[in-house]
Amino acid sequence: MKTPTRLYPSARIIFHPEVSTCPVCGGSLMLVNTLLWDKTVQTLAGVQAVASRPARCADPQCAGATMRLRSLAGQQVAVPYTTYGYDVVVRIGWHRQTRCATYAEIHADLTPQIPIAESQVRHLYQHVYLPLLACHERQHRERLTQAVEQHGGLGIALDGLAPEGGEPQLWCIRELLTGVVLRCGWLSRQDQAAFEGFLQPLRDLSWPIRVIVSDKQRGLVPAIATVLPSVPHPFCQSHYLRNLADPLAEADSALTVTLRQAVRRSLGPLLLRDQPPEPSHPGVLTVTGLLAPSPLVPAAITTPPENLTPDVVTPVATRTTPTTTTTPPLSTPTPELPTPAVRPVAEPAAVPPAGRADPDAQVAAAIVTQMLRRTRYLLTIKGRPPLRLAGMELVAGLEELIARGQRWLTHRENPQLAHLVRGLEDAVNQVAPTAAVIQTGATWMAQIRAILAPAPETAPTAAQVAQQLQGRRSARSWRPHRKRLPRPRRWPSSCKSAATSSIRT
C-alpha cells in the first residue's frame, strides 16, 4: 500500500458566517462549538488548513436554532469532498478547454506547484469541472429572457458530431441568438424514439420557440414533428444549398472534360510544339553548383539542326541520334560549356541570325507562344464547386483568348495564330448551349451567396479617421522641446550583469 503524501499547511483559516442575525426571527446568532468541516486544501498559492465553524440562532424557541449557517467564503475555497482548491480545478479546465492539452501535459504543468497524480487530474476534470460548467450554463436564463423579449421567441439549432462506426454520437441543442447550450448528450442510437426522448425537455420550456433548425436526419425529422408539431422546421442552409448545387457541379465537371478534349483534339500538335525540353536525367529538373551542369543543358548538343527552325526544335529526350559525350562525374571539374542551343523554359526561342531577322515575325511568334502557354494553363484549372466552377472559368478564359487573337489578326495575318483562334472557337461552340445553362445556375448561386453573406461594415469616412487620430494625438502627453528624460534610479539586473562581464573581460 502506498504511503499517502504528507502535507504541511502554511496557514490555518477558520471561516465564520458573514451574517450576524437570524434569517427567521432577526435575532442574534451564536457560534457552534463544533466545526462543520476541517480539511487541508491544496491551492496554487500553497497548502492551507481550512475549517468552517457554523452559527445558529441564540433563541432556542426559534426555528433557526436547528439551522447551521455556514460561511460563504469558506464554501468558495474548495469543492466538497476534495482537497484541491477551485483555482486548481479552473486551471485544469482552462488547459483542457482552451489549449486542448492532454492530461499528461496538464499534469506536467501542475506538478511544480502542487503534488498531484495524472489520474487525479482526469478525475477533477471529468467529475468536478464538467459538472460545474454545466451548472454555469444554467445561469443564463436572463439572457434567454432578454432574447425572447427582443425577438419574440427562441431559435433552436440541433446538430451532432458523427463519430466512428459503432460509437455513441454527441448531440447538442443550442439557442441561436445567444449561443447558450440548452441540452447536450450522447445518443447510442439515432432513431425516432431516441430523438424524441432527447427533445422532450424543449416542450416544457417557459419561452416560446419560433424556429428549430437541423439537418435532415431520417429519425430526427419525425421526432421534431412529434415533439414540436407547431414549430417551423427548416433545414440547415449549408447542407441543402450544397445538395442543390450538386447537379450544377456535376454538369460543370462534364463540360470541363468535354471542352478539354475538344481543345486537345483541335490544337494538340500545336500545344505540344512549345513544350519545355525534358532533362537528360529522368526526375532531375534543376542542378546548381560548381560541380555539375544543369540537366536541362546537355553538353553534347551545341547547335540545333540546320533544317529546323527555333520554334520546332525537337526535345532532347525524343531525339534518336545517340550522343557521345556524357555529363562529367561530380568529382571532376566541370569544363566551360558553350552557349546552349536549347531555349530556356520561361522564354521563347530566339530566331537564329540567318541574314536579317524580321522584328514583326518575332513579335508574332512571341504572341503565339504566350497564347499557347495561356491555353495550356486554362486546361489545368481546378474549381471549387459550387462557388468556383472550373468549366465556367475555362470557357471565360478561352473566350478572352479568342477575342484577343481576333483583335491581333486584324492587324497582321499569322497562320499559327489563325489556326489557334479557329481551334478555340470550334471547341467553345461545341459546349456553348450547355455552358449557357450552367452559367444561369452559377448566377443563381452567386446571388444566393450574396444574400446569405453577412452585411459588410461601413468604412469610416476621412473626417471620422481624422477625428480619431486627432483624439489620440491630444490624449498623448508630449514632452517640452530639449527636455532630458529622467535618469533611471536603478539599472535592470540584466544590464548590470552585462556591464560587469564586459568590464571583467
XYZ file of C-alpha atoms in Angstrom:
505
model
C 0.000 0.000 0.000
C 1.369 3.379 -0.994
C 2.066 5.814 1.837
C -0.069 8.966 1.407
C 1.750 12.215 0.828
C 2.038 14.273 3.998
C 1.126 17.930 3.503
C 2.363 20.762 5.709
C -0.001 23.743 5.629
C 1.496 27.203 5.844
C -1.580 28.785 7.477
C -4.812 27.816 9.232
C -8.041 29.626 8.478
C -11.380 29.132 10.275
C -14.307 30.722 8.459
C -17.307 32.171 10.305
C -20.693 33.082 8.800
C -20.830 36.546 7.235
C -24.327 37.234 8.634
C -24.898 38.163 12.274
C -28.696 37.990 12.528
C -31.073 35.063 12.272
C -32.893 34.910 8.922
C -36.060 33.639 10.709
C -36.581 35.881 13.730
C -33.956 38.551 13.174
C -32.246 37.835 16.489
C -28.538 37.460 17.109
C -26.535 34.404 16.166
C -24.134 32.375 18.254
C -21.249 30.214 17.065
C -21.477 26.470 17.474
C -18.672 24.796 19.405
C -18.097 22.259 16.624
C -16.550 22.531 13.179
C -18.724 21.798 10.183
C -15.707 20.557 8.235
C -11.943 20.705 8.651
C -9.508 19.718 5.896
C -6.211 20.544 4.216
C -6.628 22.224 0.837
C -4.001 22.460 -1.907
C -4.165 25.670 -3.921
C -1.859 27.222 -6.476
C -0.726 29.677 -3.786
C 0.181 26.963 -1.276
C -1.210 24.468 1.233
C -3.788 25.746 3.731
C -5.600 24.195 6.669
C -9.185 25.374 6.281
C -12.171 24.856 8.586
C -15.733 26.176 8.815
C -17.427 26.991 12.122
C -21.182 27.396 11.719
C -23.613 29.534 13.692
C -27.208 29.181 14.883
C -29.914 31.350 16.393
C -29.393 32.151 20.083
C -33.125 31.734 20.838
C -33.800 28.024 21.442
C -37.531 28.556 20.683
C -36.782 29.891 17.167
C -36.806 27.597 14.165
C -33.362 28.977 13.281
C -31.888 27.249 16.323
C -31.789 23.979 14.404
C -30.208 25.585 11.329
C -26.446 25.654 10.809
C -25.443 28.787 8.915
C -22.085 28.387 7.229
C -19.579 30.827 5.710
C -19.961 31.690 2.029
C -16.247 32.448 1.681
C -15.382 29.067 3.163
C -17.555 27.282 0.633
C -15.657 29.013 -2.179
C -12.244 27.643 -1.200
C -12.588 24.051 -2.372
C -15.107 21.641 -3.805
C -16.825 19.452 -1.180
C -15.184 16.065 -0.619
C -11.977 17.135 -2.376
C -8.694 18.570 -1.149
C -7.972 20.746 -4.195
C -8.989 24.375 -4.450
C -11.227 25.856 -7.082
C -8.211 27.561 -8.661
C -6.667 24.151 -9.386
C -9.908 22.909 -10.941
C -10.211 26.041 -13.074
C -6.591 25.719 -14.222
C -7.212 22.127 -15.315
C -10.381 23.105 -17.176
C -8.696 26.073 -18.858
C -5.831 23.912 -20.137
C -8.247 21.279 -21.390
C -10.836 23.585 -22.974
C -8.705 26.464 -24.281
C -5.348 24.870 -25.048
C -6.735 21.386 -25.836
C -3.964 19.967 -23.656
C -3.728 16.294 -22.758
C -3.916 15.067 -19.180
C -0.184 14.370 -19.236
C 0.545 17.958 -20.306
C -1.752 19.358 -17.603
C -0.093 17.131 -15.015
C 3.346 18.354 -16.084
C 2.178 21.965 -15.716
C 0.743 21.474 -12.197
C 3.449 19.231 -10.742
C 5.935 22.057 -9.936
C 3.267 23.795 -7.813
C 1.247 21.027 -6.172
C 1.706 17.261 -5.746
C -0.975 15.661 -7.900
C -1.280 12.474 -9.948
C -2.341 12.285 -13.570
C -5.347 10.140 -12.613
C -6.432 12.857 -10.182
C -6.198 15.438 -12.972
C -8.518 13.315 -15.086
C -10.931 12.881 -12.150
C -11.068 16.606 -11.369
C -11.818 17.457 -14.981
C -14.455 14.817 -15.664
C -16.219 14.715 -12.287
C -15.730 18.258 -10.977
C -15.045 20.762 -13.760
C -17.576 19.480 -16.301
C -20.468 19.416 -13.765
C -19.527 22.931 -12.661
C -19.500 24.015 -16.298
C -22.964 22.536 -16.795
C -24.236 24.380 -13.716
C -22.720 27.586 -15.041
C -24.685 27.226 -18.284
C -27.921 27.147 -16.279
C -27.293 30.687 -15.033
C -28.004 32.193 -18.474
C -31.775 32.250 -18.096
C -31.730 36.060 -18.030
C -30.055 36.139 -21.444
C -32.726 33.850 -22.822
C -35.444 36.058 -21.340
C -33.942 39.145 -22.982
C -33.707 37.334 -26.324
C -37.384 36.358 -26.098
C -38.410 39.923 -25.265
C -36.363 41.301 -28.153
C -37.119 38.729 -30.868
C -40.372 37.195 -29.711
C -39.024 33.698 -29.125
C -36.060 31.375 -29.251
C -34.265 29.958 -32.261
C -33.124 26.385 -31.638
C -30.367 24.582 -33.548
C -29.739 20.832 -33.331
C -26.540 19.247 -34.520
C -24.445 16.207 -33.795
C -20.868 15.055 -34.271
C -20.582 11.944 -36.403
C -18.119 9.571 -34.663
C -16.562 6.372 -35.912
C -18.847 3.460 -36.591
C -20.398 1.813 -33.560
C -19.671 4.692 -31.151
C -22.246 6.959 -29.440
C -22.933 10.286 -31.114
C -22.707 13.644 -29.322
C -25.744 15.861 -29.890
C -26.217 19.460 -28.822
C -29.287 21.736 -28.584
C -28.174 25.363 -28.828
C -30.018 28.682 -28.855
C -29.003 30.594 -31.980
C -29.441 34.194 -30.789
C -27.458 33.892 -27.547
C -25.315 30.811 -28.180
C -26.453 29.219 -24.904
C -26.337 25.422 -24.847
C -29.723 24.164 -23.670
C -29.028 20.435 -23.703
C -26.125 18.208 -24.650
C -25.790 14.462 -24.505
C -24.585 11.221 -26.078
C -27.014 9.166 -28.141
C -26.267 5.497 -28.712
C -28.985 5.330 -31.380
C -30.222 7.859 -33.932
C -33.795 6.679 -34.389
C -37.071 8.489 -33.769
C -37.536 7.176 -30.220
C -34.065 8.327 -29.116
C -34.538 11.806 -30.599
C -37.985 12.165 -29.016
C -36.541 11.423 -25.581
C -33.700 13.865 -26.190
C -36.027 16.669 -27.376
C -38.709 16.165 -24.713
C -37.415 18.964 -22.368
C -37.972 21.528 -25.143
C -41.715 21.054 -24.786
C -41.567 22.125 -21.125
C -39.717 25.397 -21.749
C -41.400 28.538 -20.434
C -40.311 30.535 -23.504
C -41.865 30.271 -26.963
C -39.847 28.660 -29.754
C -40.057 30.420 -33.103
C -37.943 28.085 -35.225
C -35.850 24.946 -34.939
C -33.033 24.284 -37.438
C -31.342 20.937 -38.015
C -30.052 18.562 -40.644
C -32.329 16.153 -42.461
C -31.643 13.002 -40.439
C -34.059 10.163 -41.016
C -35.118 9.802 -37.368
C -34.827 13.462 -36.391
C -37.434 14.908 -38.769
C -40.379 12.804 -37.489
C -39.203 13.269 -33.890
C -39.366 17.071 -34.185
C -42.768 16.820 -35.858
C -43.992 14.752 -32.896
C -42.485 16.747 -30.023
C -42.898 20.261 -31.504
C -45.580 19.961 -34.177
C -46.390 23.692 -34.411
C -42.791 24.968 -34.672
C -41.375 25.687 -38.171
C -38.542 23.307 -39.014
C -36.236 24.479 -41.842
C -33.104 22.531 -42.676
C -29.511 23.733 -42.456
C -28.759 26.163 -45.284
C -25.226 24.982 -45.947
C -26.362 21.381 -46.387
C -29.326 21.878 -48.675
C -27.527 24.537 -50.705
C -24.652 22.127 -51.206
C -27.089 19.401 -52.226
C -28.834 21.874 -54.510
C -25.535 22.653 -56.229
C -24.534 19.007 -56.761
C -26.238 18.687 -60.188
C -24.684 22.000 -61.216
C -21.216 20.837 -60.160
C -21.637 17.522 -61.993
C -22.734 19.280 -65.193
C -19.802 21.684 -64.932
C -17.373 18.802 -64.453
C -18.720 17.042 -67.555
C -18.482 20.285 -69.543
C -14.867 20.746 -68.425
C -13.908 17.267 -69.631
C -15.672 17.755 -72.972
C -14.090 21.152 -73.560
C -10.594 19.927 -72.705
C -10.950 17.011 -75.111
C -12.200 19.313 -77.874
C -9.292 21.733 -77.427
C -6.695 18.961 -77.402
C -8.298 17.317 -80.411
C -8.167 20.560 -82.427
C -4.883 22.018 -81.162
C -2.968 19.019 -79.833
C 0.100 19.232 -82.136
C 0.264 22.998 -81.755
C 0.097 22.824 -77.947
C 2.780 20.135 -77.760
C 5.175 22.049 -80.024
C 6.075 24.641 -77.406
C 6.740 22.197 -74.562
C 9.913 22.800 -72.492
C 12.816 20.387 -73.125
C 12.964 17.309 -70.966
C 16.007 16.813 -68.724
C 18.729 14.352 -69.693
C 18.450 12.640 -66.285
C 14.902 11.471 -65.529
C 13.489 13.043 -62.383
C 16.172 15.752 -62.097
C 14.793 19.148 -63.045
C 17.471 21.608 -61.911
C 21.037 21.196 -60.679
C 23.011 24.134 -59.330
C 26.537 24.471 -58.047
C 30.078 24.311 -59.414
C 30.485 20.579 -59.963
C 27.769 19.699 -62.493
C 25.922 21.474 -65.284
C 22.172 21.753 -65.349
C 20.442 18.657 -66.752
C 18.428 20.991 -68.971
C 21.620 21.832 -70.895
C 23.265 18.676 -72.303
C 26.901 19.233 -73.105
C 26.785 17.202 -76.342
C 24.343 19.490 -78.166
C 25.930 22.739 -79.180
C 23.960 23.810 -82.247
C 20.482 22.963 -83.460
C 19.936 21.074 -86.723
C 20.061 23.290 -89.738
C 16.782 22.089 -91.206
C 14.693 23.010 -88.110
C 13.502 26.428 -87.095
C 13.828 27.518 -83.454
C 10.083 27.095 -82.911
C 10.120 23.408 -83.819
C 13.325 22.179 -82.178
C 12.796 18.571 -81.189
C 13.108 17.962 -77.429
C 16.286 16.289 -76.284
C 14.564 13.217 -74.916
C 12.838 12.459 -78.255
C 15.932 12.559 -80.496
C 17.089 9.240 -81.851
C 20.673 10.261 -82.613
C 22.873 8.867 -79.828
C 25.146 11.290 -78.046
C 28.791 10.517 -77.427
C 29.527 12.978 -74.662
C 28.113 12.394 -71.203
C 27.853 14.612 -68.192
C 31.130 14.603 -66.202
C 31.015 12.988 -62.767
C 30.735 15.089 -59.645
C 34.365 14.514 -58.680
C 35.784 16.042 -61.864
C 35.821 19.763 -62.558
C 33.150 20.992 -64.954
C 34.503 22.265 -68.269
C 33.391 25.569 -69.637
C 30.181 24.969 -71.545
C 29.432 26.579 -74.899
C 26.319 28.612 -75.453
C 23.389 26.172 -75.342
C 21.092 25.877 -78.311
C 18.042 24.626 -76.381
C 15.878 27.584 -75.394
C 15.053 28.173 -71.694
C 11.685 27.229 -70.276
C 10.404 30.724 -69.463
C 11.136 32.442 -72.777
C 10.518 31.514 -76.438
C 13.435 30.539 -78.614
C 15.186 33.292 -80.473
C 15.426 33.256 -84.244
C 18.998 32.406 -85.353
C 20.712 35.278 -87.148
C 20.337 33.873 -90.672
C 20.552 37.076 -92.560
C 18.327 39.810 -91.158
C 15.513 38.900 -88.744
C 12.042 40.372 -89.179
C 11.009 42.181 -85.961
C 7.288 41.745 -86.770
C 7.773 37.994 -87.130
C 9.494 37.867 -83.744
C 6.600 39.753 -82.115
C 4.065 37.426 -83.765
C 5.989 34.348 -82.615
C 6.099 35.701 -79.052
C 2.335 36.380 -79.108
C 1.564 32.862 -80.325
C 3.856 31.372 -77.685
C 2.181 33.297 -74.862
C -1.298 32.355 -76.086
C -0.322 28.688 -76.251
C 1.003 28.789 -72.720
C -2.143 30.546 -71.529
C -4.247 27.862 -73.208
C -2.290 25.076 -71.519
C -2.753 26.797 -68.162
C -6.514 27.150 -68.642
C -6.791 23.442 -69.395
C -5.381 22.663 -65.922
C -7.771 24.867 -63.899
C -9.469 23.109 -60.994
C -12.567 24.660 -59.468
C -14.135 24.503 -56.031
C -17.843 23.910 -56.575
C -20.413 25.251 -56.079
C -18.886 28.732 -55.787
C -16.000 28.256 -58.236
C -16.816 26.234 -61.341
C -13.822 25.127 -63.404
C -15.856 24.813 -66.597
C -17.130 28.384 -66.425
C -13.638 29.710 -65.732
C -12.286 27.670 -68.647
C -14.951 28.985 -71.042
C -14.388 32.577 -69.924
C -10.612 32.249 -70.319
C -10.857 30.714 -73.791
C -13.338 33.372 -74.937
C -10.893 36.038 -73.773
C -8.101 34.398 -75.791
C -10.362 34.231 -78.864
C -11.180 37.938 -78.580
C -7.506 38.863 -78.252
C -6.498 36.652 -81.155
C -9.180 38.105 -83.430
C -8.095 41.620 -82.488
C -4.453 40.842 -83.292
C -5.379 39.159 -86.582
C -6.977 42.393 -87.782
C -3.520 43.994 -87.674
C -1.411 41.144 -89.078
C -2.105 37.737 -90.573
C -0.366 34.800 -88.914
C -1.088 31.169 -89.850
C -0.376 29.744 -86.384
C -2.467 32.402 -84.629
C -5.348 31.913 -87.065
C -5.203 28.141 -86.533
C -5.217 28.651 -82.753
C -8.209 31.004 -82.844
C -10.206 28.686 -85.132
C -9.492 25.685 -82.920
C -10.584 27.532 -79.774
C -13.745 28.795 -81.478
C -14.704 25.285 -82.602
C -14.149 23.881 -79.105
C -16.147 26.634 -77.369
C -19.003 26.426 -79.886
C -19.411 22.708 -79.161
C -20.260 23.383 -75.500
C -21.953 26.777 -75.899
C -25.565 25.597 -75.235
C -24.559 23.644 -72.121
C -22.345 26.493 -70.910
C -25.270 28.934 -71.126
C -27.418 26.725 -68.871
C -24.609 26.222 -66.347
C -23.880 29.951 -66.351
C -27.502 30.613 -65.363
C -27.152 28.241 -62.424
C -23.825 29.813 -61.438
C -25.512 33.235 -61.444
C -28.208 31.910 -59.122
C -25.594 30.504 -56.740
C -23.753 33.843 -56.718
C -26.984 35.665 -55.872
C -27.775 33.206 -53.069
C -24.267 33.662 -51.713
C -24.674 37.445 -51.768
C -27.971 37.181 -49.874
C -26.557 34.876 -47.180
C -23.271 36.769 -46.806
C -23.047 38.964 -43.681
C -23.516 42.661 -44.231
C -20.129 44.399 -44.598
C -19.224 47.021 -42.075
C -19.420 50.592 -43.293
C -15.953 52.001 -43.891
C -15.201 55.152 -41.861
C -15.043 58.426 -43.715
C -11.949 60.611 -43.942
C -13.404 63.045 -41.404
C -14.010 60.236 -38.887
C -10.476 58.898 -39.289
C -9.030 62.406 -38.868
C -11.112 62.917 -35.730
C -9.889 59.625 -34.250
C -6.258 60.469 -34.968
C -6.684 63.955 -33.514
C -8.182 62.500 -30.355
C -5.304 60.052 -29.936
C -2.791 62.810 -30.540
C -4.329 65.106 -27.942
C -4.501 62.268 -25.424
C -0.762 61.693 -25.573
C 1.459 63.729 -23.285
C 4.215 65.453 -25.248
C 7.440 66.451 -23.538
C 8.781 70.003 -23.930
C 11.466 70.519 -26.537
C 15.012 69.674 -25.447
C 13.905 68.401 -22.064
C 16.008 65.492 -20.883
C 14.446 62.252 -19.823
C 14.817 61.379 -16.129
C 17.738 59.144 -15.296
C 16.811 55.689 -14.028
C 17.483 55.221 -10.333
C 18.418 51.593 -10.749
C 19.526 49.730 -13.844
C 17.896 46.396 -14.605
C 19.776 43.359 -13.398
C 20.338 42.139 -16.968
C 22.049 45.401 -17.937
C 24.124 45.388 -14.749
C 25.342 41.824 -15.294
C 26.185 42.594 -18.923
C 28.172 45.686 -17.935
C 30.028 43.790 -15.178
C 31.002 40.992 -17.530
C 32.257 43.472 -20.129
C 34.414 45.264 -17.507
C 35.911 41.980 -16.335
C 36.833 40.968 -19.850
